[in-house]
Short mmCIF file of C-alpha atoms and ligand atoms in Angstrom, two decimals:
data_model
loop_
_atom_site.label_atom_id
_atom_site.label_comp_id
_atom_site.label_asym_id
_atom_site.label_seq_id
_atom_site.Cartn_x
_atom_site.Cartn_y
_atom_site.Cartn_z
CA UNK A 1 0.00 0.00 0.00
CA UNK A 2 1.23 3.51 -0.80
CA UNK A 3 0.41 6.02 1.93
CA UNK A 4 0.66 9.81 1.70
CA UNK A 5 1.34 11.75 4.88
CA UNK A 6 0.47 15.42 4.86
CA UNK A 7 1.22 17.39 8.00
CA UNK A 8 0.83 21.07 8.71
CA UNK A 9 -0.35 23.57 11.23
CA UNK A 10 -3.59 23.77 9.23
CA UNK A 11 -4.51 26.97 11.03
CA UNK A 12 -6.86 26.90 9.19
CA UNK A 13 -6.62 24.30 6.41
CA UNK A 14 -7.35 26.00 3.06
CA UNK A 15 -7.91 25.30 -0.63
CA UNK A 16 -4.12 25.39 -1.25
CA UNK A 17 -3.63 22.44 1.11
CA UNK A 18 -6.61 20.67 -0.39
CA UNK A 19 -5.51 21.13 -4.02
CA UNK A 20 -2.03 19.86 -3.16
CA UNK A 21 -3.36 16.82 -1.30
CA UNK A 22 -5.62 15.90 -4.22
CA UNK A 23 -2.87 16.32 -6.81
CA UNK A 24 -0.41 14.27 -4.76
CA UNK A 25 -2.96 11.49 -4.23
CA UNK A 26 -3.44 11.34 -7.96
CA UNK A 27 0.20 11.67 -9.06
CA UNK A 28 1.55 9.17 -6.52
CA UNK A 29 -1.47 6.85 -6.99
CA UNK A 30 -1.91 6.77 -3.22
CA UNK A 31 -3.98 4.05 -1.55
CA UNK A 32 -4.47 6.06 1.63
CA UNK A 33 -3.91 9.63 2.75
CA UNK A 34 -3.16 10.71 6.31
CA UNK A 35 -3.69 14.33 7.30
CA UNK A 36 -1.89 15.28 10.51
CA UNK A 37 -2.40 18.66 12.19
CA UNK A 38 0.70 19.62 14.18
CA UNK A 39 0.50 20.07 17.94
CA UNK A 40 3.46 22.39 18.47
CA UNK A 41 5.08 23.05 15.07
CA UNK A 42 8.87 22.93 15.51
CA UNK A 43 9.63 25.32 12.64
CA UNK A 44 7.40 28.27 13.55
CA UNK A 45 5.59 29.77 16.51
CA UNK A 46 1.82 29.43 16.50
CA UNK A 47 0.22 32.81 15.91
CA UNK A 48 -1.55 34.61 18.78
CA UNK A 49 -4.77 34.30 16.82
CA UNK A 50 -4.23 30.57 16.42
CA UNK A 51 -7.11 28.12 16.82
CA UNK A 52 -7.02 25.41 19.48
CA UNK A 53 -5.78 22.01 18.34
CA UNK A 54 -9.27 20.53 18.67
CA UNK A 55 -10.64 23.11 16.22
CA UNK A 56 -7.76 22.60 13.78
CA UNK A 57 -8.45 18.86 13.98
CA UNK A 58 -12.17 19.34 13.28
CA UNK A 59 -11.50 21.70 10.36
CA UNK A 60 -9.05 19.15 8.93
CA UNK A 61 -11.76 16.48 9.24
CA UNK A 62 -14.14 18.70 7.29
CA UNK A 63 -11.48 19.21 4.62
CA UNK A 64 -10.82 15.46 4.42
CA UNK A 65 -14.50 14.82 3.72
CA UNK A 66 -14.61 17.62 1.16
CA UNK A 67 -11.57 16.37 -0.80
CA UNK A 68 -13.89 13.90 -2.49
CA UNK A 69 -11.11 11.34 -2.97
CA UNK A 70 -11.95 7.71 -3.65
CA UNK A 71 -9.23 6.50 -1.25
CA UNK A 72 -9.57 6.54 2.56
CA UNK A 73 -8.45 9.84 4.09
CA UNK A 74 -7.69 9.65 7.82
CA UNK A 75 -7.16 12.64 10.05
CA UNK A 76 -4.79 11.75 12.87
CA UNK A 77 -4.43 13.49 16.21
CA UNK A 78 -1.11 11.82 17.05
CA UNK A 79 0.83 15.08 17.00
CA UNK A 80 -1.85 16.95 18.93
CA UNK A 81 -1.84 14.27 21.61
CA UNK A 82 1.95 14.10 21.91
CA UNK A 83 3.72 16.30 24.45
CA UNK A 84 6.32 18.78 23.22
CA UNK A 85 7.28 19.79 19.70
CA UNK A 86 5.70 17.86 16.84
CA UNK A 87 8.78 16.40 15.21
CA UNK A 88 8.05 14.67 11.92
CA UNK A 89 10.61 11.95 12.67
CA UNK A 90 8.65 10.91 15.82
CA UNK A 91 5.45 10.79 13.79
CA UNK A 92 7.08 8.75 11.04
CA UNK A 93 8.53 6.28 13.56
CA UNK A 94 5.02 5.69 14.93
CA UNK A 95 3.54 5.33 11.46
CA UNK A 96 6.27 2.94 10.39
CA UNK A 97 5.33 0.66 13.33
CA UNK A 98 1.71 0.87 12.29
CA UNK A 99 2.45 0.28 8.60
CA UNK A 100 5.61 -1.89 8.59
CA UNK A 101 5.27 -3.10 5.00
CA UNK A 102 3.95 0.00 3.29
CA UNK A 103 5.46 2.73 1.18
CA UNK A 104 5.30 6.07 3.02
CA UNK A 105 5.40 9.44 1.25
CA UNK A 106 5.69 12.80 2.99
CA UNK A 107 3.89 15.59 1.14
CA UNK A 108 5.14 19.15 1.51
CA UNK A 109 5.19 22.59 -0.12
CA UNK A 110 8.12 24.78 -1.06
CA UNK A 111 8.88 26.32 2.33
CA UNK A 112 9.11 22.93 4.01
CA UNK A 113 10.98 21.18 1.19
CA UNK A 114 13.74 23.77 0.90
CA UNK A 115 14.50 23.60 4.62
CA UNK A 116 14.07 19.85 5.07
CA UNK A 117 17.79 19.24 5.70
CA UNK A 118 17.50 21.55 8.76
CA UNK A 119 14.69 19.56 10.38
CA UNK A 120 15.25 17.38 13.42
CA UNK A 121 16.87 14.09 12.22
CA UNK A 122 16.49 14.48 8.43
CA UNK A 123 18.43 11.24 7.87
CA UNK A 124 15.86 9.26 9.85
CA UNK A 125 12.92 11.00 8.14
CA UNK A 126 14.32 10.28 4.70
CA UNK A 127 15.11 6.68 5.53
CA UNK A 128 11.47 6.06 6.48
CA UNK A 129 9.61 8.04 3.82
CA UNK A 130 9.91 9.38 0.30
CA UNK A 131 9.20 13.07 -0.28
CA UNK A 132 6.69 14.55 -2.67
CA UNK A 133 7.34 18.29 -2.97
CA UNK A 134 5.19 20.87 -4.71
CA UNK A 135 5.50 24.59 -5.37
CA UNK A 136 3.15 27.12 -3.82
CA UNK A 137 3.76 29.80 -6.46
CA UNK A 138 4.38 29.52 -10.23
CA UNK A 139 8.06 30.45 -9.83
CA UNK A 140 8.67 27.87 -7.07
CA UNK A 141 9.43 24.71 -9.02
CA UNK A 142 12.69 25.81 -10.55
CA UNK A 143 16.38 25.29 -10.20
CA UNK A 144 16.14 25.67 -6.41
CA UNK A 145 13.87 22.64 -6.28
CA UNK A 146 16.15 20.54 -8.52
CA UNK A 147 19.20 21.52 -6.47
CA UNK A 148 17.48 20.53 -3.21
CA UNK A 149 16.27 17.26 -4.74
CA UNK A 150 19.80 16.41 -5.85
CA UNK A 151 21.24 17.39 -2.46
CA UNK A 152 18.78 15.23 -0.52
CA UNK A 153 19.28 12.29 -2.87
CA UNK A 154 23.06 12.45 -2.70
CA UNK A 155 23.33 13.20 1.03
CA UNK A 156 20.61 10.97 2.45
CA UNK A 157 19.77 8.57 -0.38
CA UNK A 158 16.32 10.21 -0.36
CA UNK A 159 13.52 9.36 -2.75
CA UNK A 160 12.14 12.66 -4.06
CA UNK A 161 9.29 13.38 -6.46
CA UNK A 162 8.67 16.95 -7.62
CA UNK A 163 5.06 17.69 -8.37
CA UNK A 164 3.84 20.56 -10.55
CA UNK A 165 0.43 21.33 -9.12
CA UNK A 166 -2.21 21.60 -11.85
CA UNK A 167 -4.08 24.14 -9.71
CA UNK A 168 -1.96 26.60 -7.73
CA UNK A 169 -3.76 28.32 -4.89
CA UNK A 170 -1.48 31.12 -3.85
CA UNK A 171 -2.47 31.65 -0.27
CA UNK A 172 -1.22 31.02 3.24
CA UNK A 173 -3.12 30.45 6.47
CA UNK A 174 -1.55 33.68 7.75
CA UNK A 175 -3.26 35.65 4.96
CA UNK A 176 -6.54 33.88 5.65
CA UNK A 177 -6.40 34.64 9.38
CA UNK A 178 -5.75 38.31 8.57
CA UNK A 179 -8.68 38.47 6.12
CA UNK A 180 -11.03 36.80 8.61
CA UNK A 181 -10.06 39.23 11.37
CA UNK A 182 -11.04 42.07 8.99
CA UNK A 183 -14.48 40.53 8.54
CA UNK A 184 -13.78 39.23 5.02
CA UNK A 185 -14.74 35.85 3.63
CA UNK A 186 -11.68 34.43 1.82
CA UNK A 187 -12.44 32.60 -1.44
CA UNK A 188 -9.50 30.34 -0.69
CA UNK A 189 -11.31 28.84 2.26
CA UNK A 190 -13.78 26.02 1.71
CA UNK A 191 -17.36 27.15 2.44
CA UNK A 192 -17.91 24.62 5.24
CA UNK A 193 -14.64 25.46 6.95
CA UNK A 194 -15.58 29.13 6.82
CA UNK A 195 -18.91 28.17 8.40
CA UNK A 196 -17.11 26.24 11.14
CA UNK A 197 -14.95 29.30 11.87
CA UNK A 198 -18.03 31.52 12.15
CA UNK A 199 -19.81 29.07 14.46
CA UNK A 200 -16.92 29.03 16.90
CA UNK A 201 -15.90 32.68 16.42
CA UNK A 202 -12.34 31.67 15.50
CA UNK A 203 -9.62 34.03 14.22
CA UNK A 204 -11.31 37.18 15.47
CA UNK A 205 -14.59 36.63 13.63
CA UNK A 206 -17.45 38.01 15.68
CA UNK A 207 -20.51 37.32 13.59
CA UNK A 208 -23.79 37.34 15.43
CA UNK A 209 -25.07 33.86 14.57
CA UNK A 210 -28.62 35.01 15.19
CA UNK A 211 -28.46 37.57 12.37
CA UNK A 212 -26.47 35.93 9.58
CA UNK A 213 -26.95 36.64 5.90
CA UNK A 214 -27.94 33.68 3.70
CA UNK A 215 -24.40 32.90 2.57
CA UNK A 216 -23.11 32.73 6.11
CA UNK A 217 -26.10 30.73 7.33
CA UNK A 218 -25.53 28.21 4.54
CA UNK A 219 -21.83 27.99 5.38
CA UNK A 220 -22.65 27.33 9.06
CA UNK A 221 -25.23 24.70 8.19
CA UNK A 222 -22.94 22.94 5.70
CA UNK A 223 -20.16 22.88 8.29
CA UNK A 224 -22.36 20.59 10.39
CA UNK A 225 -23.02 17.95 7.73
CA UNK A 226 -21.15 15.64 5.39
CA UNK A 227 -20.25 16.91 1.91
CA UNK A 228 -22.48 14.35 0.21
CA UNK A 229 -25.59 15.81 1.91
CA UNK A 230 -24.98 19.40 0.76
CA UNK A 231 -26.58 19.02 -2.71
CA UNK A 232 -29.73 17.72 -1.01
CA UNK A 233 -29.88 20.70 1.36
CA UNK A 234 -29.33 23.10 -1.56
CA UNK A 235 -32.06 21.33 -3.54
CA UNK A 236 -34.42 21.48 -0.59
CA UNK A 237 -33.82 25.22 -0.26
CA UNK A 238 -34.49 25.79 -3.96
CA UNK A 239 -37.69 23.74 -3.81
CA UNK A 240 -38.95 25.24 -0.54
CA UNK A 241 -38.54 28.77 -1.90
CA UNK A 242 -40.33 27.84 -5.14
CA UNK A 243 -43.23 26.36 -3.16
CA UNK A 244 -43.35 29.32 -0.76
CA UNK A 245 -43.84 31.68 -3.71
CA UNK A 246 -46.60 29.51 -5.14
CA UNK A 247 -48.41 28.88 -1.86
CA UNK A 248 -48.13 32.39 -0.43
CA UNK A 249 -45.73 31.79 2.42
CA UNK A 250 -42.87 34.15 3.38
CA UNK A 251 -40.02 32.76 1.27
CA UNK A 252 -37.45 33.87 3.87
CA UNK A 253 -38.99 31.53 6.43
CA UNK A 254 -39.03 28.66 3.93
CA UNK A 255 -35.42 29.33 2.93
CA UNK A 256 -34.20 29.44 6.53
CA UNK A 257 -36.04 26.25 7.45
CA UNK A 258 -34.64 24.41 4.43
CA UNK A 259 -31.07 25.57 4.99
CA UNK A 260 -31.08 24.34 8.58
CA UNK A 261 -33.41 21.34 8.40
CA UNK A 262 -30.68 18.66 8.40
CA UNK A 263 -28.01 20.44 10.47
CA UNK A 264 -27.90 17.72 13.15
CA UNK A 265 -28.30 14.81 10.72
CA UNK A 266 -24.95 13.27 11.63
CA UNK A 267 -25.28 13.44 15.40
CA UNK A 268 -25.17 10.26 17.45
CA UNK A 269 -28.19 8.97 19.34
CA UNK A 270 -26.56 10.10 22.60
CA UNK A 271 -26.01 13.64 21.31
CA UNK A 272 -29.63 13.89 20.19
CA UNK A 273 -30.94 12.56 23.47
CA UNK A 274 -28.78 14.90 25.52
CA UNK A 275 -30.00 18.00 23.65
CA UNK A 276 -33.64 16.85 23.74
CA UNK A 277 -33.37 16.43 27.49
CA UNK A 278 -31.77 19.85 27.86
CA UNK A 279 -34.52 21.46 25.78
CA UNK A 280 -37.29 19.57 27.58
CA UNK A 281 -38.37 17.55 24.53
CA UNK A 282 -40.01 14.32 25.65
CA UNK A 283 -39.24 11.31 23.46
CA UNK A 284 -41.60 8.36 23.04
CA UNK A 285 -40.44 4.73 22.96
CA UNK A 286 -39.74 4.69 19.23
CA UNK A 287 -37.87 7.99 19.32
CA UNK A 288 -35.71 6.77 22.20
CA UNK A 289 -33.98 4.38 19.82
CA UNK A 290 -34.63 5.72 16.30
CA UNK A 291 -31.76 8.07 15.56
CA UNK A 292 -33.30 8.97 12.18
CA UNK A 293 -36.31 10.56 13.87
CA UNK A 294 -34.33 12.83 16.14
CA UNK A 295 -32.48 15.23 13.85
CA UNK A 296 -35.71 17.13 13.21
CA UNK A 297 -36.10 17.78 16.94
CA UNK A 298 -32.50 18.69 17.65
CA UNK A 299 -32.30 20.64 14.35
CA UNK A 300 -35.22 22.76 15.58
CA UNK A 301 -33.46 23.36 18.92
CA UNK A 302 -30.26 24.47 17.17
CA UNK A 303 -32.22 26.67 14.75
CA UNK A 304 -33.76 28.40 17.75
CA UNK A 305 -30.93 28.44 20.28
CA UNK A 306 -27.94 29.03 18.01
CA UNK A 307 -29.36 30.76 14.95
CA UNK A 308 -32.26 32.61 16.62
CA UNK A 309 -34.87 31.41 14.13
CA UNK A 310 -38.51 32.35 14.66
CA UNK A 311 -41.01 29.83 15.96
CA UNK A 312 -42.62 29.01 12.59
CA UNK A 313 -39.23 28.02 11.16
CA UNK A 314 -38.31 25.88 14.16
CA UNK A 315 -41.67 24.12 14.07
CA UNK A 316 -41.32 23.35 10.37
CA UNK A 317 -37.93 21.78 11.09
CA UNK A 318 -39.32 19.96 14.13
CA UNK A 319 -42.04 18.20 12.07
CA UNK A 320 -40.21 17.71 8.77
CA UNK A 321 -39.41 14.02 9.30
CA UNK A 322 -42.69 12.57 10.51
CA UNK A 323 -45.24 15.20 9.57
CA UNK A 324 -48.17 15.75 11.97
CA UNK A 325 -51.88 16.46 12.18
CA UNK A 326 -52.96 19.83 10.79
CA UNK A 327 -49.63 21.14 9.52
CA UNK A 328 -49.19 24.82 8.66
CA UNK A 329 -48.46 25.66 5.02
CA UNK A 330 -44.79 26.25 5.90
CA UNK A 331 -44.61 22.86 7.63
CA UNK A 332 -46.14 21.17 4.60
CA UNK A 333 -43.71 22.97 2.30
CA UNK A 334 -40.64 21.83 4.19
CA UNK A 335 -41.99 18.30 4.54
CA UNK A 336 -42.66 17.90 0.82
CA UNK A 337 -39.61 19.88 -0.40
CA UNK A 338 -37.40 17.55 1.62
CA UNK A 339 -39.15 14.60 -0.02
CA UNK A 340 -39.14 15.66 -3.68
CA UNK A 341 -36.40 18.30 -4.16
CA UNK A 342 -34.69 18.09 -7.57
CA UNK A 343 -31.92 15.69 -6.42
CA UNK A 344 -34.34 13.05 -5.16
CA UNK A 345 -34.61 10.09 -7.48
CA UNK A 346 -37.07 7.34 -6.60
CA UNK A 347 -39.97 5.77 -8.35
CA UNK A 348 -43.04 7.97 -7.94
CA UNK A 349 -41.19 11.24 -7.39
CA UNK A 350 -42.40 12.58 -10.75
CA UNK A 351 -45.99 12.05 -9.66
CA UNK A 352 -45.31 14.14 -6.55
CA UNK A 353 -43.70 16.87 -8.64
CA UNK A 354 -46.72 16.94 -10.97
CA UNK A 355 -49.04 17.43 -8.00
CA UNK A 356 -47.22 19.75 -5.65
CA UNK A 357 -47.59 22.96 -7.68
CA UNK A 358 -51.36 22.57 -8.05
CA UNK A 359 -52.47 20.79 -4.87
CA UNK A 360 -50.12 20.98 -1.89
CA UNK A 361 -52.33 18.88 0.40
CA UNK A 362 -52.67 16.12 -2.18
CA UNK A 363 -48.90 16.09 -2.67
CA UNK A 364 -48.30 15.89 1.10
CA UNK A 365 -50.82 13.09 1.40
CA UNK A 366 -49.16 11.18 -1.43
CA UNK A 367 -45.75 11.81 0.15
CA UNK A 368 -46.97 10.45 3.49
CA UNK A 369 -48.51 7.40 1.82
CA UNK A 370 -45.32 6.70 -0.12
CA UNK A 371 -43.26 7.15 3.00
CA UNK A 372 -45.45 4.71 4.99
CA UNK A 373 -45.30 2.14 2.17
CA UNK A 374 -41.54 2.49 1.94
CA UNK A 375 -41.00 2.10 5.70
CA UNK A 376 -43.27 -0.96 5.81
CA UNK A 377 -41.51 -2.56 2.84
CA UNK A 378 -38.21 -2.20 4.68
CA UNK A 379 -39.73 -3.54 7.89
CA UNK A 380 -39.20 -0.25 9.73
CA UNK A 381 -41.71 1.06 12.29
CA UNK A 382 -43.85 4.03 11.25
CA UNK A 383 -44.14 6.82 13.81
CA UNK A 384 -47.66 7.56 15.03
CA UNK A 385 -47.39 11.21 13.92
CA UNK A 386 -46.99 10.02 10.35
CA UNK A 387 -50.10 7.80 10.54
CA UNK A 388 -52.03 10.69 12.08
CA UNK A 389 -50.79 13.18 9.48
CA UNK A 390 -51.84 10.82 6.70
CA UNK A 391 -55.27 10.13 8.20
CA UNK A 392 -55.86 13.83 8.80
CA UNK A 393 -55.15 14.71 5.17
CA UNK A 394 -57.26 11.78 3.92
CA UNK A 395 -60.18 13.04 5.97
CA UNK A 396 -59.69 16.61 4.73
CA UNK A 397 -59.66 15.31 1.17
CA UNK A 398 -62.99 13.61 1.77
CA UNK A 399 -64.36 16.80 3.36
CA UNK A 400 -64.12 15.50 6.89
CA UNK A 401 -66.00 12.26 6.25
P1 ATP B 1 0.98 29.75 7.89
O1 ATP B 1 0.63 30.88 6.99
O2 ATP B 1 0.20 29.74 9.18
O3 ATP B 1 2.46 29.63 8.11
P2 ATP B 1 0.65 27.80 5.74
O4 ATP B 1 -0.39 28.36 4.82
O5 ATP B 1 2.08 27.89 5.29
O6 ATP B 1 0.46 28.39 7.20
P3 ATP B 1 0.87 25.13 6.86
O7 ATP B 1 -0.23 24.49 7.57
O8 ATP B 1 2.03 25.59 7.64
O9 ATP B 1 0.22 26.33 5.98
O10 ATP B 1 1.36 24.21 5.66
C1 ATP B 1 1.34 22.82 5.67
C2 ATP B 1 1.95 22.30 4.40
O11 ATP B 1 1.17 22.74 3.27
C3 ATP B 1 3.36 22.78 4.12
O12 ATP B 1 4.08 21.71 3.53
C4 ATP B 1 3.18 23.92 3.14
O13 ATP B 1 4.29 24.09 2.31
C5 ATP B 1 1.99 23.43 2.34
N1 ATP B 1 1.19 24.53 1.81
C6 ATP B 1 0.69 25.58 2.50
N2 ATP B 1 -0.01 26.40 1.71
C7 ATP B 1 0.04 25.89 0.48
C8 ATP B 1 -0.49 26.30 -0.80
N3 ATP B 1 -1.17 27.42 -0.96
N4 ATP B 1 -0.26 25.48 -1.86
C9 ATP B 1 0.46 24.34 -1.71
N5 ATP B 1 0.98 23.92 -0.54
C10 ATP B 1 0.78 24.66 0.54
#
């Protein structure tokens, strides 16, 4: 197995790091990539505005998910957990024990590569791993690089690959921290990582989370979910706004509800239960063990507590999974938009789409019936609110008979 090892302060991790990691994975045909945020970088002092190691670790995890690589990408906390300076040779020794038979490759940019011979124990580093070096600016990969490659090869018997990055992102974390402190949103920062920074007020950002503009609210929401769910949340927003315009609901409320509706989707059962208890939300027997039913409840709590959303929005989020008796138009819109937004592909979805712009109740009823049928086919229990929502709309359809 060929393993790439990419360490850095990642304070914060940015599109330059991500582009380099992707290019190296491709060029070296890696089987696995390890991203390792440094605890105490030996070569530079952490800035005063630096983020805590736990935040740098979380942001690196977000970046790993957003790389979209087909190989496993692990984010390791070994340097954050180790006392003292984060020497690469200690990390490599540990990894060599863990991967005794595998080919290890250290990935690094210009600044690191050109000073590698000055690191702690370069001979040991270069006996354990090969080096894949890439430039950070167009002028970087030049004679200096070749000279350093030759020097390392001749002096240490190093294995060195020089990589011309197909996409150069000329930025440093220092520049990003400065831009953030001035209230700017750097393009060179992934949207979700920017959202994470806003949520935790890192790097001198002081946004009031209860009064965010749409872009910032989206970034915060996306920072709480996996990359593969983002297209669904975008689609749900698009659909909810379309339906709000048609059915005479404030489109801002529909947009906010859609953006936040899945923000706790990846929480564990324990996390959901803890927040429900804190917010005084009683859970019935089924909800006590059905993690899939709980993100609507905790999502509503977060929408209220963290993002200051009005009651109508929180209620729409609260009921979007099961539905309920006598839903408001906004609640129906979120329920059905979640079910049939443009990215959804299942048999019957076209029928829903044909109905929803002319008869919202009929579309919700059909959605509830399809949902019940689907749950029963899979042998999953159906929550009583869903039965009641379905029966209520059936009765309404038959004029209360
Ligand atoms: P800082 O500005 O805080 O010093 P940085 O942007 O240099 O941070 P690090 O986390 O120190 O980022 O870098 C980790 C590794 O990523 C290093 O090997 C570095 O050379 C490389 N690297 C950093 N930025 C880029 C970039 N824009 N393009 C390619 N490689 C980069």
